[in-house]
PDB file of C-alpha atoms in Angstrom:
ATOM      1  CA  ARG Q 303      -0.066   0.264  -0.086  1.00 90.00           C
ATOM      2  CA  TYR Q 304       3.027   2.367   0.342  1.00 94.00           C
ATOM      3  CA  MET Q 305       4.849   1.177  -2.687  1.00 94.00           C
ATOM      4  CA  PRO Q 306       5.904   3.994  -5.161  1.00 96.00           C
ATOM      5  CA  PRO Q 307       4.843   3.421  -8.870  1.00 96.00           C
ATOM      6  CA  GLU Q 308       8.310   2.970 -10.020  1.00 96.00           C
ATOM      7  CA  GLN Q 309       8.796   0.069  -7.785  1.00 95.00           C
ATOM      8  CA  CYS Q 310       4.991  -1.136  -8.803  1.00 93.00           C
ATOM      9  CA  ILE Q 311       6.638  -1.815 -12.249  1.00 94.00           C
ATOM     10  CA  GLY Q 312      10.229  -2.747 -11.315  1.00 94.00           C
ATOM     11  CA  GLY Q 313      11.753   0.560 -12.384  1.00 95.00           C
ATOM     12  CA  ILE Q 314      14.597   2.202 -10.379  1.00 94.00           C
ATOM     13  CA  THR Q 315      14.269   3.222  -6.935  1.00 96.00           C
ATOM     14  CA  ASP Q 316      16.136   5.983  -4.966  1.00 97.00           C
ATOM     15  CA  GLY Q 317      15.454   8.501  -2.288  1.00 97.00           C
ATOM     16  CA  ARG Q 318      12.452   9.767  -4.154  1.00 97.00           C
ATOM     17  CA  SER Q 319      10.788   6.646  -3.802  1.00 97.00           C
ATOM     18  CA  ASP Q 320      11.249   6.981  -0.025  1.00 98.00           C
ATOM     19  CA  LEU Q 321       9.527  10.197  -0.174  1.00 98.00           C
ATOM     20  CA  TYR Q 322       6.592   8.772  -2.198  1.00 97.00           C
ATOM     21  CA  SER Q 323       6.066   6.262   0.722  1.00 97.00           C
ATOM     22  CA  LEU Q 324       6.646   8.874   3.383  1.00 98.00           C
ATOM     23  CA  GLY Q 325       3.931  11.094   1.661  1.00 98.00           C
ATOM     24  CA  LEU Q 326       1.339   8.217   1.900  1.00 97.00           C
ATOM     25  CA  VAL Q 327       2.239   7.492   5.379  1.00 97.00           C
ATOM     26  CA  LEU Q 328       1.670  11.481   6.235  1.00 97.00           C
ATOM     27  CA  TYR Q 329      -1.511  11.469   4.460  1.00 97.00           C
ATOM     28  CA  GLU Q 330      -2.957   8.443   6.569  1.00 96.00           C
ATOM     29  CA  MET Q 331      -1.589   9.929   9.605  1.00 97.00           C
ATOM     30  CA  LEU Q 332      -3.174  13.273   8.756  1.00 97.00           C
ATOM     31  CA  ALA Q 333      -6.502  12.508   7.106  1.00 96.00           C
ATOM     32  CA  GLY Q 334      -6.895   9.238   9.205  1.00 96.00           C
ATOM     33  CA  VAL Q 335      -7.324   7.032   6.105  1.00 94.00           C
ATOM     34  CA  HIS Q 336      -5.250   5.861   3.323  1.00 94.00           C
ATOM     35  CA  PRO Q 337      -5.749   7.557   0.127  1.00 93.00           C
ATOM     36  CA  ILE Q 338      -6.237   4.508  -2.005  1.00 91.00           C
ATOM     37  CA  ALA Q 339      -9.438   2.480  -0.667  1.00 87.00           C
ATOM     38  CA  ALA Q 340      -8.836  -0.447  -3.031  1.00 87.00           C
ATOM     39  CA  LYS Q 341      -9.863  -3.931  -1.847  1.00 87.00           C
ATOM     40  CA  SER Q 342      -7.040  -5.952  -3.833  1.00 92.00           C
ATOM     41  CA  THR Q 343      -3.306  -5.712  -4.196  1.00 91.00           C
ATOM     42  CA  LEU Q 344      -3.881  -5.395  -8.137  1.00 92.00           C
ATOM     43  CA  MET Q 345      -6.282  -2.485  -7.824  1.00 92.00           C
ATOM     44  CA  VAL Q 346      -3.710  -0.698  -5.283  1.00 91.00           C
ATOM     45  CA  ILE Q 347      -0.883  -0.994  -7.875  1.00 93.00           C
ATOM     46  CA  SER Q 348      -3.355   0.302 -10.451  1.00 93.00           C
ATOM     47  CA  HIS Q 349      -4.176   3.223  -8.459  1.00 92.00           C
ATOM     48  CA  GLN Q 350      -0.539   3.717  -7.638  1.00 92.00           C
ATOM     49  CA  LEU Q 351       0.540   3.935 -11.215  1.00 94.00           C
ATOM     50  CA  ALA Q 352      -2.226   6.067 -12.749  1.00 92.00           C
ATOM     51  CA  THR Q 353      -4.791   7.750 -10.147  1.00 93.00           C
ATOM     52  CA  PRO Q 354      -3.555  11.008  -8.785  1.00 94.00           C
ATOM     53  CA  THR Q 355      -3.632  11.251  -4.826  1.00 96.00           C
ATOM     54  CA  PRO Q 356      -7.059  12.709  -4.027  1.00 96.00           C
ATOM     55  CA  PRO Q 357      -7.311  15.963  -1.809  1.00 96.00           C
ATOM     56  CA  MET Q 358      -7.738  15.001   1.924  1.00 96.00           C
ATOM     57  CA  LYS Q 359     -11.180  16.889   1.937  1.00 94.00           C
ATOM     58  CA  GLN Q 360     -12.519  14.498  -0.697  1.00 95.00           C
ATOM     59  CA  ILE Q 361     -11.446  11.559   1.227  1.00 93.00           C
ATOM     60  CA  ALA Q 362     -11.861  12.826   4.810  1.00 95.00           C
ATOM     61  CA  PRO Q 363     -13.991  16.002   4.925  1.00 95.00           C
ATOM     62  CA  GLN Q 364     -14.139  16.040   8.635  1.00 95.00           C
ATOM     63  CA  VAL Q 365     -10.476  16.749   8.777  1.00 95.00           C
ATOM     64  CA  SER Q 366      -8.919  20.159   8.876  1.00 95.00           C
ATOM     65  CA  VAL Q 367      -5.176  20.006   7.279  1.00 95.00           C
ATOM     66  CA  HIS Q 368      -3.171  23.364   6.784  1.00 96.00           C
ATOM     67  CA  PRO Q 369      -2.966  23.922   3.264  1.00 96.00           C
ATOM     68  CA  ALA Q 370       0.629  24.235   3.357  1.00 97.00           C
ATOM     69  CA  LEU Q 371       0.981  20.906   4.990  1.00 97.00           C
ATOM     70  CA  GLU Q 372      -1.344  19.088   2.372  1.00 97.00           C
ATOM     71  CA  ALA Q 373       0.480  20.580  -0.389  1.00 97.00           C
ATOM     72  CA  ILE Q 374       3.774  19.060   0.802  1.00 98.00           C
ATOM     73  CA  VAL Q 375       1.860  15.628   1.060  1.00 98.00           C
ATOM     74  CA  MET Q 376       0.636  16.160  -2.387  1.00 97.00           C
ATOM     75  CA  ARG Q 377       3.863  16.758  -3.653  1.00 98.00           C
ATOM     76  CA  LEU Q 378       5.580  13.861  -2.093  1.00 98.00           C
ATOM     77  CA  THR Q 379       2.881  11.807  -3.634  1.00 97.00           C
ATOM     78  CA  GLU Q 380       3.291  12.917  -6.967  1.00 97.00           C
ATOM     79  CA  LYS Q 381       3.568   9.907  -9.371  1.00 96.00           C
ATOM     80  CA  GLN Q 382       6.639  10.891 -11.463  1.00 95.00           C
ATOM     81  CA  PRO Q 383       9.963  10.776  -9.307  1.00 96.00           C
ATOM     82  CA  GLU Q 384      11.019  13.904 -10.629  1.00 96.00           C
ATOM     83  CA  SER Q 385       8.006  15.718  -9.473  1.00 96.00           C
ATOM     84  CA  ARG Q 386       8.610  14.925  -5.783  1.00 95.00           C
TER      85      ARG Q 386
END
């Protein structure tokens, strides 16, 4: 559930991969739920590869996260390593 997209396809991983995983952990800590609500491993991987991380208000509307902190999390969970 915390694997970066590049690792899902057997690509090269580096520190940016760790940043992606950190972003997912932070998202879950702040919103109280994981951003990917898939039930199977295959669906999780599919979302990791193609689905942008949803805004926290969309997944957890009851949670209030400072916009600057959410922006950091959103950048950490960018699909392309060079965008993190």
